[in-house]
Amino acid sequence: MLLFAAGNPFISAYLQSDWFGKGIFWSLFILSGISWTLLAYKIWMASQVKRSSNLFASQFDESIDLLHLQFSPKKGVIRELPHPYFEIYKALKKNTLQIMDRNHYLAKEAFLSQADLDLISSNTYSMIAMQHKLLEKNLFILSTIVTLGPFLGLLGTVWGILLTFSHLQNAQASTSMLSGLSMALATTVVGLVVAIPALIGYNYLKNRGKEYRRDMEHFSDLLLTNIELQYRR
């Protein structure tokens, strides 16, 4: 263990640091664990949501009657995850049927006016915003880690330099001074190692969320076009 620590500057710096320095190291380790866990889950969830959306879109393409499409998640689709396409369709279907029932009560035939279509479109885009917000849930944790990681590293740097000057002032052994410098440099590196993957993952997930929102908008436009062709008067 000692031989391994001697060959690893980070472990050596951790073992030689005081209780406050060890606390900084552990804080960075915990942030790293949270970051990688959240990144892995969000990337996996995004792939599953994309898959379920493609499955629903294929069922939609095969449907003849848009308002009577029956969707059931197929094998391999996890029901607990968000299904944005289905939620968009369900909201559009509910609003359309309610308006058509009202119009059918007032007239002999069920129909949709331009004002009705505008209302349905507005409600559909509200659902898109809600689904987009759901997909980006907890992403603020990554942005917090991106900011907090380097600051914790900087705190370790300042603390290590303070220890070094304290040892110099007290004329203590050179090994004590080196341990302070070692902790100062190691916490800086660890802080950057924690923040850089979190920053890359955060930007990737944000861009993927924007692309998926455009996909949802395209899908909703397709639904609205079909509704307009079938039921507009």
PDB file of C-alpha atoms in Angstrom:
ATOM      1  CA  MET A   1       0.000   0.000   0.000  1.00  0.00           C
ATOM      2  CA  LEU A   2       2.815   2.393   0.910  1.00  0.00           C
ATOM      3  CA  LEU A   3       4.681   1.510  -2.271  1.00  0.00           C
ATOM      4  CA  PHE A   4       1.539   2.157  -4.328  1.00  0.00           C
ATOM      5  CA  ALA A   5       0.936   5.457  -2.536  1.00  0.00           C
ATOM      6  CA  ALA A   6       4.522   6.505  -3.128  1.00  0.00           C
ATOM      7  CA  GLY A   7       4.087   5.911  -6.854  1.00  0.00           C
ATOM      8  CA  ASN A   8       0.766   7.763  -7.056  1.00  0.00           C
ATOM      9  CA  PRO A   9       1.013  11.514  -6.388  1.00  0.00           C
ATOM     10  CA  PHE A  10      -2.701  11.879  -5.648  1.00  0.00           C
ATOM     11  CA  ILE A  11      -2.813   9.126  -3.038  1.00  0.00           C
ATOM     12  CA  SER A  12       0.430  10.385  -1.550  1.00  0.00           C
ATOM     13  CA  ALA A  13      -0.956  13.929  -1.355  1.00  0.00           C
ATOM     14  CA  TYR A  14      -4.151  12.640   0.257  1.00  0.00           C
ATOM     15  CA  LEU A  15      -2.302  10.593   2.883  1.00  0.00           C
ATOM     16  CA  GLN A  16      -0.010  13.496   3.752  1.00  0.00           C
ATOM     17  CA  SER A  17      -2.772  16.111   3.997  1.00  0.00           C
ATOM     18  CA  ASP A  18      -4.428  17.185   7.244  1.00  0.00           C
ATOM     19  CA  TRP A  19      -8.074  16.618   8.184  1.00  0.00           C
ATOM     20  CA  PHE A  20      -9.269  19.714   6.282  1.00  0.00           C
ATOM     21  CA  GLY A  21      -7.365  18.688   3.164  1.00  0.00           C
ATOM     22  CA  LYS A  22      -8.794  15.169   3.368  1.00  0.00           C
ATOM     23  CA  GLY A  23     -12.262  16.710   3.622  1.00  0.00           C
ATOM     24  CA  ILE A  24     -11.645  18.615   0.382  1.00  0.00           C
ATOM     25  CA  PHE A  25     -10.464  15.432  -1.328  1.00  0.00           C
ATOM     26  CA  TRP A  26     -13.542  13.510  -0.163  1.00  0.00           C
ATOM     27  CA  SER A  27     -15.839  16.322  -1.300  1.00  0.00           C
ATOM     28  CA  LEU A  28     -14.285  16.150  -4.766  1.00  0.00           C
ATOM     29  CA  PHE A  29     -14.574  12.347  -4.832  1.00  0.00           C
ATOM     30  CA  ILE A  30     -18.267  12.557  -3.906  1.00  0.00           C
ATOM     31  CA  LEU A  31     -18.915  15.192  -6.573  1.00  0.00           C
ATOM     32  CA  SER A  32     -17.182  12.987  -9.131  1.00  0.00           C
ATOM     33  CA  GLY A  33     -19.347  10.002  -8.180  1.00  0.00           C
ATOM     34  CA  ILE A  34     -22.538  12.054  -8.430  1.00  0.00           C
ATOM     35  CA  SER A  35     -21.442  13.502 -11.769  1.00  0.00           C
ATOM     36  CA  TRP A  36     -20.645  10.163 -13.412  1.00  0.00           C
ATOM     37  CA  THR A  37     -23.784   8.507 -12.028  1.00  0.00           C
ATOM     38  CA  LEU A  38     -26.026  11.294 -13.315  1.00  0.00           C
ATOM     39  CA  LEU A  39     -24.242  11.383 -16.677  1.00  0.00           C
ATOM     40  CA  ALA A  40     -24.617   7.630 -17.172  1.00  0.00           C
ATOM     41  CA  TYR A  41     -28.305   7.700 -16.223  1.00  0.00           C
ATOM     42  CA  LYS A  42     -29.165  10.720 -18.374  1.00  0.00           C
ATOM     43  CA  ILE A  43     -27.387   9.346 -21.450  1.00  0.00           C
ATOM     44  CA  TRP A  44     -29.093   5.966 -20.974  1.00  0.00           C
ATOM     45  CA  MET A  45     -32.479   7.652 -20.454  1.00  0.00           C
ATOM     46  CA  ALA A  46     -32.038   9.784 -23.588  1.00  0.00           C
ATOM     47  CA  SER A  47     -31.341   6.697 -25.702  1.00  0.00           C
ATOM     48  CA  GLN A  48     -34.365   4.869 -24.258  1.00  0.00           C
ATOM     49  CA  VAL A  49     -36.655   7.868 -24.805  1.00  0.00           C
ATOM     50  CA  LYS A  50     -35.459   8.170 -28.395  1.00  0.00           C
ATOM     51  CA  ARG A  51     -36.142   4.478 -28.923  1.00  0.00           C
ATOM     52  CA  SER A  52     -39.663   4.673 -27.488  1.00  0.00           C
ATOM     53  CA  SER A  53     -40.366   7.742 -29.637  1.00  0.00           C
ATOM     54  CA  ASN A  54     -39.293   5.902 -32.775  1.00  0.00           C
ATOM     55  CA  LEU A  55     -41.545   2.975 -31.840  1.00  0.00           C
ATOM     56  CA  PHE A  56     -44.509   5.277 -31.356  1.00  0.00           C
ATOM     57  CA  ALA A  57     -43.807   7.152 -34.582  1.00  0.00           C
ATOM     58  CA  SER A  58     -43.815   3.845 -36.469  1.00  0.00           C
ATOM     59  CA  GLN A  59     -47.232   2.976 -35.002  1.00  0.00           C
ATOM     60  CA  PHE A  60     -48.472   6.431 -35.909  1.00  0.00           C
ATOM     61  CA  ASP A  61     -47.309   6.023 -39.505  1.00  0.00           C
ATOM     62  CA  GLU A  62     -49.241   2.770 -39.753  1.00  0.00           C
ATOM     63  CA  SER A  63     -52.436   4.267 -38.297  1.00  0.00           C
ATOM     64  CA  ILE A  64     -55.374   5.208 -40.472  1.00  0.00           C
ATOM     65  CA  ASP A  65     -57.571   6.974 -37.938  1.00  0.00           C
ATOM     66  CA  LEU A  66     -55.396   9.453 -36.067  1.00  0.00           C
ATOM     67  CA  LEU A  67     -57.767   9.991 -33.151  1.00  0.00           C
ATOM     68  CA  HIS A  68     -58.194   6.268 -32.490  1.00  0.00           C
ATOM     69  CA  LEU A  69     -54.554   5.247 -32.396  1.00  0.00           C
ATOM     70  CA  GLN A  70     -53.887   2.753 -29.595  1.00  0.00           C
ATOM     71  CA  PHE A  71     -50.364   2.887 -28.213  1.00  0.00           C
ATOM     72  CA  SER A  72     -48.898   0.191 -25.992  1.00  0.00           C
ATOM     73  CA  PRO A  73     -45.161   0.190 -25.215  1.00  0.00           C
ATOM     74  CA  LYS A  74     -43.557  -2.727 -26.956  1.00  0.00           C
ATOM     75  CA  LYS A  75     -41.135  -5.209 -25.488  1.00  0.00           C
ATOM     76  CA  GLY A  76     -37.875  -3.561 -24.461  1.00  0.00           C
ATOM     77  CA  VAL A  77     -39.469  -0.168 -23.726  1.00  0.00           C
ATOM     78  CA  ILE A  78     -39.370   0.786 -20.052  1.00  0.00           C
ATOM     79  CA  ARG A  79     -42.751   2.108 -18.961  1.00  0.00           C
ATOM     80  CA  GLU A  80     -41.412   4.202 -16.058  1.00  0.00           C
ATOM     81  CA  LEU A  81     -39.394   6.446 -18.390  1.00  0.00           C
ATOM     82  CA  PRO A  82     -40.894   9.508 -20.128  1.00  0.00           C
ATOM     83  CA  HIS A  83     -42.668   8.931 -23.465  1.00  0.00           C
ATOM     84  CA  PRO A  84     -42.810  12.475 -24.906  1.00  0.00           C
ATOM     85  CA  TYR A  85     -44.322  11.556 -28.288  1.00  0.00           C
ATOM     86  CA  PHE A  86     -47.131   9.646 -26.641  1.00  0.00           C
ATOM     87  CA  GLU A  87     -47.791  12.453 -24.139  1.00  0.00           C
ATOM     88  CA  ILE A  88     -47.923  14.976 -26.984  1.00  0.00           C
ATOM     89  CA  TYR A  89     -50.326  12.797 -28.950  1.00  0.00           C
ATOM     90  CA  LYS A  90     -52.461  12.113 -25.871  1.00  0.00           C
ATOM     91  CA  ALA A  91     -52.790  15.839 -25.082  1.00  0.00           C
ATOM     92  CA  LEU A  92     -53.619  16.663 -28.708  1.00  0.00           C
ATOM     93  CA  LYS A  93     -56.165  13.861 -28.923  1.00  0.00           C
ATOM     94  CA  LYS A  94     -57.863  14.911 -25.675  1.00  0.00           C
ATOM     95  CA  ASN A  95     -58.129  18.568 -26.688  1.00  0.00           C
ATOM     96  CA  THR A  96     -59.293  17.719 -30.202  1.00  0.00           C
ATOM     97  CA  LEU A  97     -62.035  15.356 -29.044  1.00  0.00           C
ATOM     98  CA  GLN A  98     -63.277  17.840 -26.437  1.00  0.00           C
ATOM     99  CA  ILE A  99     -63.537  20.627 -29.007  1.00  0.00           C
ATOM    100  CA  MET A 100     -65.161  18.352 -31.585  1.00  0.00           C
ATOM    101  CA  ASP A 101     -67.717  17.156 -29.040  1.00  0.00           C
ATOM    102  CA  ARG A 102     -68.565  20.768 -28.252  1.00  0.00           C
ATOM    103  CA  ASN A 103     -68.856  21.657 -31.939  1.00  0.00           C
ATOM    104  CA  HIS A 104     -70.935  18.538 -32.599  1.00  0.00           C
ATOM    105  CA  TYR A 105     -73.309  19.631 -29.853  1.00  0.00           C
ATOM    106  CA  LEU A 106     -73.737  23.008 -31.559  1.00  0.00           C
ATOM    107  CA  ALA A 107     -73.888  21.695 -35.134  1.00  0.00           C
ATOM    108  CA  LYS A 108     -74.883  18.543 -36.977  1.00  0.00           C
ATOM    109  CA  GLU A 109     -71.317  17.550 -37.858  1.00  0.00           C
ATOM    110  CA  ALA A 110     -68.146  17.551 -35.802  1.00  0.00           C
ATOM    111  CA  PHE A 111     -65.559  19.931 -37.202  1.00  0.00           C
ATOM    112  CA  LEU A 112     -62.636  22.179 -36.262  1.00  0.00           C
ATOM    113  CA  SER A 113     -62.370  25.867 -37.047  1.00  0.00           C
ATOM    114  CA  GLN A 114     -59.105  27.770 -37.441  1.00  0.00           C
ATOM    115  CA  ALA A 115     -59.515  29.143 -33.918  1.00  0.00           C
ATOM    116  CA  ASP A 116     -59.915  25.582 -32.646  1.00  0.00           C
ATOM    117  CA  LEU A 117     -56.744  24.506 -34.436  1.00  0.00           C
ATOM    118  CA  ASP A 118     -54.835  27.451 -32.974  1.00  0.00           C
ATOM    119  CA  LEU A 119     -55.988  26.477 -29.484  1.00  0.00           C
ATOM    120  CA  ILE A 120     -54.960  22.856 -30.015  1.00  0.00           C
ATOM    121  CA  SER A 121     -51.591  23.991 -31.334  1.00  0.00           C
ATOM    122  CA  SER A 122     -51.027  26.207 -28.294  1.00  0.00           C
ATOM    123  CA  ASN A 123     -51.859  23.382 -25.894  1.00  0.00           C
ATOM    124  CA  THR A 124     -49.616  20.993 -27.806  1.00  0.00           C
ATOM    125  CA  TYR A 125     -46.632  23.329 -27.625  1.00  0.00           C
ATOM    126  CA  SER A 126     -47.247  23.733 -23.897  1.00  0.00           C
ATOM    127  CA  MET A 127     -46.977  19.956 -23.591  1.00  0.00           C
ATOM    128  CA  ILE A 128     -43.729  20.025 -25.589  1.00  0.00           C
ATOM    129  CA  ALA A 129     -42.277  22.567 -23.154  1.00  0.00           C
ATOM    130  CA  MET A 130     -43.356  20.397 -20.235  1.00  0.00           C
ATOM    131  CA  GLN A 131     -41.770  17.268 -21.726  1.00  0.00           C
ATOM    132  CA  HIS A 132     -38.562  19.150 -22.519  1.00  0.00           C
ATOM    133  CA  LYS A 133     -38.381  20.352 -18.923  1.00  0.00           C
ATOM    134  CA  LEU A 134     -38.909  16.791 -17.701  1.00  0.00           C
ATOM    135  CA  LEU A 135     -36.085  15.477 -19.882  1.00  0.00           C
ATOM    136  CA  GLU A 136     -33.701  18.121 -18.516  1.00  0.00           C
ATOM    137  CA  LYS A 137     -34.653  17.468 -14.900  1.00  0.00           C
ATOM    138  CA  ASN A 138     -31.649  17.498 -12.497  1.00  0.00           C
ATOM    139  CA  LEU A 139     -29.232  18.781 -15.145  1.00  0.00           C
ATOM    140  CA  PHE A 140     -28.604  21.735 -12.838  1.00  0.00           C
ATOM    141  CA  ILE A 141     -26.599  19.315 -10.678  1.00  0.00           C
ATOM    142  CA  LEU A 142     -24.024  18.957 -13.450  1.00  0.00           C
ATOM    143  CA  SER A 143     -23.739  22.712 -13.933  1.00  0.00           C
ATOM    144  CA  THR A 144     -23.303  23.086 -10.167  1.00  0.00           C
ATOM    145  CA  ILE A 145     -20.514  20.492 -10.167  1.00  0.00           C
ATOM    146  CA  VAL A 146     -18.836  22.277 -13.086  1.00  0.00           C
ATOM    147  CA  THR A 147     -18.666  25.428 -10.961  1.00  0.00           C
ATOM    148  CA  LEU A 148     -18.077  23.852  -7.555  1.00  0.00           C
ATOM    149  CA  GLY A 149     -15.315  21.403  -8.530  1.00  0.00           C
ATOM    150  CA  PRO A 150     -12.662  23.985  -9.509  1.00  0.00           C
ATOM    151  CA  PHE A 151     -13.562  26.170  -6.526  1.00  0.00           C
ATOM    152  CA  LEU A 152     -13.015  23.256  -4.145  1.00  0.00           C
ATOM    153  CA  GLY A 153      -9.727  22.607  -5.917  1.00  0.00           C
ATOM    154  CA  LEU A 154      -8.810  26.266  -5.471  1.00  0.00           C
ATOM    155  CA  LEU A 155      -9.718  26.043  -1.799  1.00  0.00           C
ATOM    156  CA  GLY A 156      -7.351  23.097  -1.461  1.00  0.00           C
ATOM    157  CA  THR A 157      -4.658  25.072  -3.258  1.00  0.00           C
ATOM    158  CA  VAL A 158      -4.963  28.048  -0.924  1.00  0.00           C
ATOM    159  CA  TRP A 159      -5.090  25.800   2.130  1.00  0.00           C
ATOM    160  CA  GLY A 160      -2.005  23.884   1.029  1.00  0.00           C
ATOM    161  CA  ILE A 161      -0.063  27.102   0.430  1.00  0.00           C
ATOM    162  CA  LEU A 162      -1.121  28.400   3.847  1.00  0.00           C
ATOM    163  CA  LEU A 163       0.182  25.205   5.436  1.00  0.00           C
ATOM    164  CA  THR A 164       3.434  25.566   3.530  1.00  0.00           C
ATOM    165  CA  PHE A 165       3.979  29.132   4.742  1.00  0.00           C
ATOM    166  CA  SER A 166       3.059  28.063   8.253  1.00  0.00           C
ATOM    167  CA  HIS A 167       5.720  25.348   8.162  1.00  0.00           C
ATOM    168  CA  LEU A 168       8.242  27.829   6.791  1.00  0.00           C
ATOM    169  CA  GLN A 169       7.460  30.277   9.559  1.00  0.00           C
ATOM    170  CA  ASN A 170       7.884  27.593  12.200  1.00  0.00           C
ATOM    171  CA  ALA A 171      11.068  26.310  10.518  1.00  0.00           C
ATOM    172  CA  GLN A 172       9.674  22.783  10.314  1.00  0.00           C
ATOM    173  CA  ALA A 173      11.035  19.948   8.193  1.00  0.00           C
ATOM    174  CA  SER A 174      11.058  20.214   4.427  1.00  0.00           C
ATOM    175  CA  THR A 175       8.827  17.137   4.154  1.00  0.00           C
ATOM    176  CA  SER A 176       6.029  19.026   5.920  1.00  0.00           C
ATOM    177  CA  MET A 177       6.378  21.904   3.475  1.00  0.00           C
ATOM    178  CA  LEU A 178       6.339  19.520   0.523  1.00  0.00           C
ATOM    179  CA  SER A 179       3.174  17.851   1.807  1.00  0.00           C
ATOM    180  CA  GLY A 180       1.414  21.231   1.790  1.00  0.00           C
ATOM    181  CA  LEU A 181       2.513  21.956  -1.768  1.00  0.00           C
ATOM    182  CA  SER A 182       1.558  18.442  -2.837  1.00  0.00           C
ATOM    183  CA  MET A 183      -1.955  18.852  -1.462  1.00  0.00           C
ATOM    184  CA  ALA A 184      -2.275  22.280  -3.084  1.00  0.00           C
ATOM    185  CA  LEU A 185      -1.430  20.957  -6.541  1.00  0.00           C
ATOM    186  CA  ALA A 186      -3.326  17.664  -6.205  1.00  0.00           C
ATOM    187  CA  THR A 187      -6.630  19.275  -5.190  1.00  0.00           C
ATOM    188  CA  THR A 188      -6.365  21.660  -8.142  1.00  0.00           C
ATOM    189  CA  VAL A 189      -5.901  18.782 -10.577  1.00  0.00           C
ATOM    190  CA  VAL A 190      -8.671  16.686  -8.999  1.00  0.00           C
ATOM    191  CA  GLY A 191     -11.050  19.661  -9.113  1.00  0.00           C
ATOM    192  CA  LEU A 192     -10.429  20.075 -12.841  1.00  0.00           C
ATOM    193  CA  VAL A 193     -10.739  16.328 -13.437  1.00  0.00           C
ATOM    194  CA  VAL A 194     -14.145  16.443 -11.742  1.00  0.00           C
ATOM    195  CA  ALA A 195     -15.355  19.554 -13.599  1.00  0.00           C
ATOM    196  CA  ILE A 196     -14.204  18.824 -17.165  1.00  0.00           C
ATOM    197  CA  PRO A 197     -16.254  15.611 -17.763  1.00  0.00           C
ATOM    198  CA  ALA A 198     -19.259  17.240 -16.081  1.00  0.00           C
ATOM    199  CA  LEU A 199     -18.958  20.245 -18.414  1.00  0.00           C
ATOM    200  CA  ILE A 200     -18.663  18.056 -21.519  1.00  0.00           C
ATOM    201  CA  GLY A 201     -21.581  15.882 -20.436  1.00  0.00           C
ATOM    202  CA  TYR A 202     -23.739  18.887 -19.543  1.00  0.00           C
ATOM    203  CA  ASN A 203     -23.202  20.527 -22.932  1.00  0.00           C
ATOM    204  CA  TYR A 204     -23.835  17.221 -24.713  1.00  0.00           C
ATOM    205  CA  LEU A 205     -27.102  16.612 -22.866  1.00  0.00           C
ATOM    206  CA  LYS A 206     -28.272  20.212 -23.380  1.00  0.00           C
ATOM    207  CA  ASN A 207     -27.613  20.007 -27.122  1.00  0.00           C
ATOM    208  CA  ARG A 208     -29.291  16.616 -27.327  1.00  0.00           C
ATOM    209  CA  GLY A 209     -32.288  18.042 -25.469  1.00  0.00           C
ATOM    210  CA  LYS A 210     -32.533  20.909 -27.964  1.00  0.00           C
ATOM    211  CA  GLU A 211     -32.391  18.478 -30.884  1.00  0.00           C
ATOM    212  CA  TYR A 212     -35.076  16.307 -29.320  1.00  0.00           C
ATOM    213  CA  ARG A 213     -37.270  19.345 -28.735  1.00  0.00           C
ATOM    214  CA  ARG A 214     -37.035  20.130 -32.454  1.00  0.00           C
ATOM    215  CA  ASP A 215     -38.053  16.520 -33.132  1.00  0.00           C
ATOM    216  CA  MET A 216     -41.062  16.921 -30.833  1.00  0.00           C
ATOM    217  CA  GLU A 217     -42.063  20.137 -32.591  1.00  0.00           C
ATOM    218  CA  HIS A 218     -41.784  18.441 -35.976  1.00  0.00           C
ATOM    219  CA  PHE A 219     -43.892  15.531 -34.731  1.00  0.00           C
ATOM    220  CA  SER A 220     -46.551  17.854 -33.318  1.00  0.00           C
ATOM    221  CA  ASP A 221     -46.673  19.794 -36.596  1.00  0.00           C
ATOM    222  CA  LEU A 222     -47.232  16.499 -38.391  1.00  0.00           C
ATOM    223  CA  LEU A 223     -50.095  15.648 -36.038  1.00  0.00           C
ATOM    224  CA  LEU A 224     -51.666  19.078 -36.410  1.00  0.00           C
ATOM    225  CA  THR A 225     -51.435  18.899 -40.191  1.00  0.00           C
ATOM    226  CA  ASN A 226     -53.240  15.549 -40.217  1.00  0.00           C
ATOM    227  CA  ILE A 227     -55.899  16.839 -37.842  1.00  0.00           C
ATOM    228  CA  GLU A 228     -56.434  19.891 -40.019  1.00  0.00           C
ATOM    229  CA  LEU A 229     -56.731  17.835 -43.214  1.00  0.00           C
ATOM    230  CA  GLN A 230     -59.249  15.446 -41.656  1.00  0.00           C
ATOM    231  CA  TYR A 231     -61.440  17.699 -39.537  1.00  0.00           C
ATOM    232  CA  ARG A 232     -61.086  21.342 -40.493  1.00  0.00           C
ATOM    233  CA  ARG A 233     -64.236  22.927 -41.856  1.00  0.00           C
TER     234      ARG A 233
END
